[in-house]
Tab-separated table of C-alpha atoms in Angstrom:
chain	number	residue	atom	x	y	z
A	94	UNK	CA	8.384	-32.881	11.775
A	95	UNK	CA	10.410	-31.561	14.706
A	96	UNK	CA	10.404	-28.008	13.299
A	97	UNK	CA	6.695	-28.009	12.535
A	98	UNK	CA	5.748	-29.468	15.912
A	99	UNK	CA	8.009	-27.010	17.729
A	100	UNK	CA	6.229	-24.232	15.855
A	101	UNK	CA	2.887	-25.795	16.767
A	102	UNK	CA	3.593	-25.778	20.502
A	103	UNK	CA	5.250	-22.351	20.398
A	104	UNK	CA	2.285	-20.858	18.580
A	105	UNK	CA	-0.174	-22.232	21.116
A	106	UNK	CA	1.843	-20.817	23.992
A	107	UNK	CA	2.232	-17.434	22.325
A	108	UNK	CA	-1.336	-17.204	21.054
A	109	UNK	CA	-2.969	-14.359	22.963
A	110	UNK	CA	-6.361	-12.986	21.972
A	111	UNK	CA	-5.631	-9.643	20.313
A	112	UNK	CA	-8.355	-9.118	17.670
A	113	UNK	CA	-10.614	-6.144	17.121
A	114	UNK	CA	-13.803	-8.134	17.749
A	115	UNK	CA	-16.550	-6.724	19.961
A	116	UNK	CA	-17.410	-8.329	23.279
A	117	UNK	CA	-18.970	-11.733	22.808
A	118	UNK	CA	-21.325	-13.678	25.037
A	119	UNK	CA	-20.441	-17.355	24.997
A	120	UNK	CA	-22.835	-20.125	25.948
A	121	UNK	CA	-21.190	-23.484	26.636
A	122	UNK	CA	-22.562	-26.662	28.154
A	123	UNK	CA	-22.051	-30.376	27.990
A	124	UNK	CA	-20.902	-33.553	29.630
A	125	UNK	CA	-17.901	-33.948	31.916
A	126	UNK	CA	-15.638	-36.979	32.020
A	127	UNK	CA	-16.362	-39.575	34.678
A	128	UNK	CA	-15.647	-38.381	38.214
A	129	UNK	CA	-14.917	-34.776	37.221
A	130	UNK	CA	-16.206	-32.142	39.652
A	131	UNK	CA	-15.128	-28.949	37.906
A	132	UNK	CA	-14.745	-27.719	34.342
A	133	UNK	CA	-11.943	-25.190	33.764
A	134	UNK	CA	-12.058	-22.459	31.149
A	135	UNK	CA	-8.910	-21.004	29.546
A	136	UNK	CA	-8.532	-17.929	27.376
A	137	UNK	CA	-5.947	-19.563	25.128
A	138	UNK	CA	-5.152	-22.961	23.671
A	139	UNK	CA	-1.998	-23.674	25.648
A	140	UNK	CA	-3.857	-24.477	28.907
A	141	UNK	CA	-1.200	-22.542	30.805
A	142	UNK	CA	-3.487	-20.730	33.286
A	143	UNK	CA	-7.083	-21.156	34.395
A	144	UNK	CA	-9.249	-18.095	33.842
A	145	UNK	CA	-12.638	-19.391	35.021
A	146	UNK	CA	-14.361	-22.538	36.216
A	147	UNK	CA	-17.820	-24.040	36.678
A	148	UNK	CA	-19.066	-26.886	38.873
A	149	UNK	CA	-20.168	-30.213	37.424
A	150	UNK	CA	-23.626	-31.396	38.544
A	151	UNK	CA	-24.801	-34.907	37.776
A	152	UNK	CA	-22.108	-35.248	35.142
A	153	UNK	CA	-23.108	-32.114	33.232
A	154	UNK	CA	-22.092	-28.464	33.303
A	155	UNK	CA	-23.087	-25.077	31.905
A	156	UNK	CA	-21.066	-21.901	31.431
A	157	UNK	CA	-22.055	-18.445	30.215
A	158	UNK	CA	-19.851	-15.377	30.170
A	159	UNK	CA	-19.123	-12.221	28.230
A	160	UNK	CA	-15.649	-12.434	26.764
A	161	UNK	CA	-13.747	-9.183	26.224
A	162	UNK	CA	-12.986	-7.568	22.925
A	163	UNK	CA	-9.843	-9.195	21.618
A	164	UNK	CA	-10.373	-12.757	22.808
A	165	UNK	CA	-11.006	-15.172	19.962
A	166	UNK	CA	-10.019	-18.618	21.278
A	167	UNK	CA	-10.813	-20.693	24.355
A	168	UNK	CA	-9.714	-23.976	25.858
A	169	UNK	CA	-11.942	-26.173	28.011
A	170	UNK	CA	-10.828	-29.034	30.264
A	171	UNK	CA	-12.153	-30.899	33.326
A	172	UNK	CA	-8.716	-31.792	34.645
A	173	UNK	CA	-6.950	-28.828	36.244
A	174	UNK	CA	-3.531	-29.972	35.045
A	175	UNK	CA	-4.562	-28.981	31.534
A	176	UNK	CA	-1.823	-31.168	30.093
A	177	UNK	CA	-1.790	-31.844	26.365
A	178	UNK	CA	-1.567	-35.565	27.163
A	179	UNK	CA	-5.195	-35.502	28.368
A	180	UNK	CA	-6.361	-35.425	24.759
A	181	UNK	CA	-9.897	-36.706	25.388
A	182	UNK	CA	-10.512	-34.183	28.164
A	183	UNK	CA	-9.591	-31.141	26.102
A	184	UNK	CA	-11.762	-28.992	23.854
A	185	UNK	CA	-10.553	-26.177	21.616
A	186	UNK	CA	-13.114	-23.625	20.471
A	187	UNK	CA	-13.522	-20.171	18.990
A	188	UNK	CA	-15.082	-17.350	20.941
A	189	UNK	CA	-18.415	-16.837	19.204
A	190	UNK	CA	-22.079	-16.450	20.072
A	191	UNK	CA	-23.110	-19.894	18.818
A	192	UNK	CA	-24.454	-22.181	21.562
A	193	UNK	CA	-21.802	-24.876	21.939
A	194	UNK	CA	-22.095	-28.386	23.378
A	195	UNK	CA	-18.858	-29.993	24.604
A	196	UNK	CA	-18.416	-33.599	25.677
A	197	UNK	CA	-15.244	-33.727	27.732
A	198	UNK	CA	-15.387	-37.503	28.015
A	199	UNK	CA	-14.569	-37.674	24.308
A	200	UNK	CA	-13.271	-34.171	23.567
A	201	UNK	CA	-16.000	-33.593	20.967
A	202	UNK	CA	-17.607	-30.242	20.135
A	203	UNK	CA	-20.933	-29.296	18.563
A	204	UNK	CA	-21.189	-25.611	17.820
A	205	UNK	CA	-20.129	-23.206	15.099
A	206	UNK	CA	-18.500	-24.617	11.990
A	207	UNK	CA	-15.242	-22.884	12.935
A	208	UNK	CA	-15.193	-24.251	16.494
A	209	UNK	CA	-15.868	-27.798	15.345
A	210	UNK	CA	-13.155	-27.570	12.691
A	211	UNK	CA	-10.628	-26.135	15.132
A	212	UNK	CA	-11.359	-28.777	17.768
A	213	UNK	CA	-11.086	-31.615	15.245
A	214	UNK	CA	-7.846	-30.220	13.822
A	215	UNK	CA	-6.260	-29.638	17.219
A	216	UNK	CA	-7.063	-33.192	18.343
A	217	UNK	CA	-5.581	-34.497	15.107
A	218	UNK	CA	-2.409	-32.487	15.643
A	219	UNK	CA	-2.045	-33.745	19.213
A	220	UNK	CA	-2.111	-37.287	17.880
A	221	UNK	CA	0.626	-36.428	15.387
A	222	UNK	CA	2.744	-34.961	18.199
A	223	UNK	CA	2.578	-38.314	19.975
A	224	UNK	CA	3.403	-40.348	16.859
A	225	UNK	CA	6.734	-41.126	15.222
A	226	UNK	CA	8.330	-38.022	13.792
A	227	UNK	CA	8.313	-38.708	10.055
A	228	UNK	CA	8.104	-36.554	6.949
A	229	UNK	CA	4.840	-38.269	6.038
A	230	UNK	CA	3.249	-37.360	9.368
A	231	UNK	CA	4.427	-33.768	9.045
A	232	UNK	CA	2.896	-33.479	5.593
A	233	UNK	CA	-0.388	-34.908	6.871
A	234	UNK	CA	-0.425	-32.454	9.769
A	235	UNK	CA	0.267	-29.516	7.470
A	236	UNK	CA	-2.462	-30.667	5.072
A	237	UNK	CA	-4.881	-30.948	7.988
A	238	UNK	CA	-4.199	-27.391	9.088
A	239	UNK	CA	-4.435	-26.017	5.547
A	240	UNK	CA	-7.775	-27.734	4.986
A	241	UNK	CA	-9.173	-26.303	8.223
A	242	UNK	CA	-8.028	-22.808	7.281
A	243	UNK	CA	-9.321	-22.825	3.708
A	244	UNK	CA	-12.719	-24.179	4.809
A	245	UNK	CA	-13.164	-21.557	7.542
A	246	UNK	CA	-11.992	-18.243	6.131
A	247	UNK	CA	-15.092	-16.519	7.519
A	248	UNK	CA	-14.021	-17.217	11.123
A	249	UNK	CA	-11.045	-16.478	13.366
A	250	UNK	CA	-9.691	-20.009	12.889
A	251	UNK	CA	-6.970	-18.913	10.412
A	252	UNK	CA	-5.275	-16.945	13.219
A	253	UNK	CA	-4.546	-20.231	15.008
A	254	UNK	CA	-3.057	-22.191	12.131
A	255	UNK	CA	-1.793	-19.779	9.458
A	256	UNK	CA	1.274	-18.736	11.518
A	257	UNK	CA	2.341	-22.400	11.532
A	258	UNK	CA	1.873	-23.058	7.810
A	259	UNK	CA	2.413	-19.661	6.131
A	260	UNK	CA	5.787	-20.734	4.711
A	261	UNK	CA	4.187	-23.580	2.755
A	262	UNK	CA	1.127	-21.776	1.395
A	263	UNK	CA	0.802	-20.943	-2.285
A	264	UNK	CA	0.111	-17.500	-3.693
A	265	UNK	CA	-3.455	-18.571	-4.441
A	266	UNK	CA	-4.058	-19.752	-0.893
A	267	UNK	CA	-2.557	-16.608	0.605
A	268	UNK	CA	-4.615	-14.343	-1.608
A	269	UNK	CA	-7.808	-16.116	-0.517
A	270	UNK	CA	-6.810	-16.012	3.153
A	271	UNK	CA	-5.618	-12.409	3.180
A	272	UNK	CA	-8.708	-10.597	1.995
A	273	UNK	CA	-8.598	-7.087	3.506
A	274	UNK	CA	-12.177	-7.592	4.710
A	275	UNK	CA	-11.232	-10.661	6.778
A	276	UNK	CA	-11.626	-10.019	10.533
A	277	UNK	CA	-8.083	-11.237	11.174
A	278	UNK	CA	-6.327	-9.474	8.284
A	279	UNK	CA	-4.432	-6.860	10.309
A	280	UNK	CA	-3.621	-9.012	13.340
A	281	UNK	CA	0.092	-9.319	14.196
A	282	UNK	CA	-0.248	-13.112	14.104
A	283	UNK	CA	-0.862	-12.833	10.350
A	284	UNK	CA	2.269	-10.761	9.674
A	285	UNK	CA	4.309	-13.733	8.415
A	286	UNK	CA	1.568	-14.608	5.931
A	287	UNK	CA	1.299	-11.015	4.712
A	288	UNK	CA	5.072	-10.834	4.323
A	289	UNK	CA	5.172	-14.090	2.361
A	290	UNK	CA	2.430	-12.927	0.004
A	291	UNK	CA	4.269	-9.665	-0.581
A	292	UNK	CA	7.475	-11.538	-1.327
A	293	UNK	CA	5.832	-14.001	-3.685
A	294	UNK	CA	4.051	-11.243	-5.579
A	295	UNK	CA	7.096	-8.996	-5.811
A	296	UNK	CA	5.811	-6.374	-3.398
A	297	UNK	CA	8.513	-6.789	-0.767
A	298	UNK	CA	12.069	-5.420	-0.716
A	299	UNK	CA	13.065	-9.068	-0.088
A	300	UNK	CA	11.153	-10.482	-3.062
A	301	UNK	CA	13.208	-12.980	-5.030
A	302	UNK	CA	14.355	-11.448	-8.296
A	303	UNK	CA	14.625	-7.897	-6.958
A	304	UNK	CA	17.896	-6.027	-6.728
A	305	UNK	CA	19.214	-5.330	-3.251
A	306	UNK	CA	18.405	-2.000	-1.602
A	307	UNK	CA	21.504	-0.125	-0.515
A	308	UNK	CA	21.911	1.294	2.989
A	309	UNK	CA	24.699	2.665	5.153
A	310	UNK	CA	25.646	1.670	8.704
A	311	UNK	CA	28.683	1.803	10.959
A	312	UNK	CA	30.952	-1.186	11.453
A	313	UNK	CA	32.333	-2.433	14.784
A	314	UNK	CA	34.974	0.334	14.710
A	315	UNK	CA	32.421	3.058	13.987
A	316	UNK	CA	33.348	3.438	10.324
A	317	UNK	CA	30.353	3.843	8.011
A	318	UNK	CA	29.941	1.388	5.128
A	319	UNK	CA	27.380	0.779	2.407
A	320	UNK	CA	26.109	-2.628	1.308
A	321	UNK	CA	27.101	-1.686	-2.234
A	322	UNK	CA	30.762	-1.984	-1.233
A	323	UNK	CA	30.217	-5.759	-1.435
A	324	UNK	CA	26.883	-6.334	-3.173
A	325	UNK	CA	26.767	-6.378	-6.967
A	326	UNK	CA	30.544	-6.727	-7.241
A	327	UNK	CA	30.595	-10.209	-8.770
A	328	UNK	CA	30.558	-12.284	-5.574
A	329	UNK	CA	27.613	-13.933	-3.835
A	330	UNK	CA	26.625	-12.073	-0.690
A	331	UNK	CA	24.618	-13.289	2.285
A	332	UNK	CA	23.127	-10.387	4.280
A	333	UNK	CA	22.556	-11.917	7.703
A	334	UNK	CA	20.171	-10.197	10.141
A	335	UNK	CA	20.782	-11.193	13.764
A	336	UNK	CA	21.395	-9.911	17.315
A	337	UNK	CA	23.514	-10.954	20.276
A	338	UNK	CA	20.374	-11.364	22.421
A	339	UNK	CA	18.663	-13.656	19.887
A	340	UNK	CA	18.937	-17.294	21.011
A	341	UNK	CA	17.984	-18.840	17.639
A	342	UNK	CA	20.498	-16.540	15.937
A	343	UNK	CA	23.308	-17.728	18.182
A	344	UNK	CA	22.259	-21.349	17.735
A	345	UNK	CA	22.408	-20.991	13.950
A	346	UNK	CA	25.703	-19.070	13.873
A	347	UNK	CA	28.073	-22.097	13.938
A	348	UNK	CA	26.408	-23.259	10.744
A	349	UNK	CA	26.827	-19.828	9.156
A	350	UNK	CA	30.487	-19.761	10.225
A	351	UNK	CA	31.052	-23.220	8.720
A	352	UNK	CA	29.453	-22.118	5.444
A	353	UNK	CA	31.606	-18.998	5.342
A	354	UNK	CA	34.781	-20.996	5.898
A	355	UNK	CA	33.814	-23.446	3.173
A	356	UNK	CA	32.572	-21.028	0.540
A	357	UNK	CA	34.361	-17.721	1.112
A	358	UNK	CA	37.283	-18.611	-1.137
A	359	UNK	CA	34.796	-19.843	-3.744
A	360	UNK	CA	33.010	-16.509	-3.991
A	361	UNK	CA	30.897	-15.904	-0.873
A	362	UNK	CA	30.874	-12.819	1.342
A	363	UNK	CA	28.703	-12.306	4.418
A	364	UNK	CA	27.504	-9.004	5.839
A	365	UNK	CA	26.174	-9.201	9.377
A	366	UNK	CA	23.471	-6.650	10.207
A	367	UNK	CA	22.792	-6.614	13.940
A	368	UNK	CA	19.604	-5.525	15.703
A	369	UNK	CA	21.486	-4.917	18.927
A	370	UNK	CA	21.009	-1.755	20.974
A	371	UNK	CA	24.204	-1.910	23.008
A	372	UNK	CA	27.641	-2.054	21.455
A	373	UNK	CA	29.434	-4.196	24.053
A	374	UNK	CA	27.171	-7.282	23.828
A	375	UNK	CA	27.259	-6.988	20.025
A	376	UNK	CA	31.075	-6.932	19.903
A	377	UNK	CA	31.366	-9.694	22.519
A	378	UNK	CA	29.077	-11.935	20.489
A	379	UNK	CA	31.075	-11.344	17.310
A	380	UNK	CA	34.212	-12.428	19.131
A	381	UNK	CA	32.794	-15.362	21.069
A	382	UNK	CA	30.937	-16.785	18.060
A	383	UNK	CA	34.043	-16.305	15.866
A	384	UNK	CA	32.280	-14.483	13.028
A	385	UNK	CA	35.071	-13.286	10.680
A	386	UNK	CA	32.995	-11.230	8.233
A	387	UNK	CA	32.045	-7.541	8.145
A	388	UNK	CA	29.536	-6.459	10.785
A	389	UNK	CA	27.247	-3.433	10.637
A	390	UNK	CA	24.753	-1.947	13.089
A	391	UNK	CA	23.147	1.355	13.967
A	392	UNK	CA	22.370	-0.041	17.460
A	393	UNK	CA	18.670	0.798	17.160
A	394	UNK	CA	17.228	-2.652	17.801
A	395	UNK	CA	13.963	-3.243	15.944
A	396	UNK	CA	14.083	0.358	14.746
A	397	UNK	CA	17.246	-0.521	12.846
A	398	UNK	CA	17.559	0.780	9.309
A	399	UNK	CA	17.973	-2.832	8.241
A	400	UNK	CA	14.596	-3.749	9.719
A	401	UNK	CA	12.919	-0.719	8.179
A	402	UNK	CA	14.355	-1.060	4.676
A	403	UNK	CA	14.000	-4.822	4.353
A	404	UNK	CA	10.829	-5.321	6.400
A	405	UNK	CA	12.456	-7.714	8.869
A	406	UNK	CA	10.026	-8.626	11.667
A	407	UNK	CA	11.810	-11.648	13.099
A	408	UNK	CA	15.367	-12.912	13.309
A	409	UNK	CA	17.394	-14.824	12.323
A	410	UNK	CA	16.716	-13.774	8.757
A	411	UNK	CA	18.920	-13.474	5.690
A	412	UNK	CA	19.039	-12.544	2.024
A	413	UNK	CA	21.247	-14.262	-0.549
A	414	UNK	CA	22.366	-12.135	-3.494
A	415	UNK	CA	23.988	-13.239	-6.724
A	416	UNK	CA	27.016	-11.524	-8.222
A	417	UNK	CA	24.854	-8.815	-9.775
A	418	UNK	CA	23.199	-7.974	-6.480
A	419	UNK	CA	19.914	-9.713	-7.266
A	420	UNK	CA	18.028	-11.565	-4.525
A	421	UNK	CA	18.001	-15.284	-5.283
A	422	UNK	CA	16.791	-16.699	-1.956
A	423	UNK	CA	15.921	-15.706	1.600
A	424	UNK	CA	15.837	-17.103	5.143
A	425	UNK	CA	18.182	-20.034	4.529
A	426	UNK	CA	19.145	-21.986	7.640
A	427	UNK	CA	20.759	-25.254	8.651
A	428	UNK	CA	21.419	-27.750	5.887
A	429	UNK	CA	19.317	-25.699	3.472
A	430	UNK	CA	21.859	-22.867	3.560
A	431	UNK	CA	24.771	-25.175	2.804
A	432	UNK	CA	22.864	-26.904	0.006
A	433	UNK	CA	21.933	-23.601	-1.634
A	434	UNK	CA	25.504	-22.316	-1.489
A	435	UNK	CA	26.766	-25.588	-2.940
A	436	UNK	CA	24.267	-25.221	-5.758
A	437	UNK	CA	25.080	-21.654	-6.735
A	438	UNK	CA	28.828	-21.961	-6.230
A	439	UNK	CA	28.968	-25.172	-8.259
A	440	UNK	CA	30.407	-27.422	-5.574
A	441	UNK	CA	29.304	-30.861	-4.364
A	442	UNK	CA	26.464	-30.636	-1.839
A	443	UNK	CA	27.668	-30.973	1.758
């Protein structure tokens, strides 16, 4: 639950309208909550900044505007704080030409099928955020988002929820979602889903079951090395993609260090591949985080050979190889990494 909900909030904050849609004229109206004098319009679902407003007259309001190409979501609220705690005063809708009625006293929406589904799903998720963090609640929230996506593939709704649930979607779901004709197919927000489909169908250099792809980079002393010096030599190898400037990478590193110390003598090697651009911060991080394995980097940031060859679009990321150099798992973090290493190296689970 904590991971999913963190992703939920992060996605809402990061969600910026970036589609290739034409300009759209929206037509919104409805009822305000008691005592409200103004209705505020937002161009995202995080309610971080007001973009427009309209006066309330006799408890009702009306708003028309032409939204620019690229905007596909809107938030509506009649409390300027826009806090997620004001659940009943929030409405979450898609940018479309369907006349939409919004009751901000209840948070209900009557409009396009996609807008109504998104509003209902968002309100359901906000309730889960406020409830006890349990595995059961997380599963219900994920099921709610999946249902909304699969029932509204002809709208922009998948852009809101797919980034949060891509890791749990089946091949069948992903193939239905990622039709090349879908209006959201090429959006950057869908990159994680496209990557997962490629991996599950064997079309990615990180697909499980594929052999590793060799590459050469310089180590911390400037000496060039190839992955094949370690990979496919009989030991398990974790290729760890990270950078000194990456907060999540640094937060995960003590766990990686602990796993290395526990499993190195049992057959594990780690190769760090950094997406740094400057050598000094890279070397300082290696020292301060006490990372005793081999480190490679071409100091090209996201243009790194590692990113290009393995299709890495976010870090931390990793690839676990067996003794033959075959990929057996990817993106292992936290307890999951330790459990997987215990499994393959035949030791009791930590």
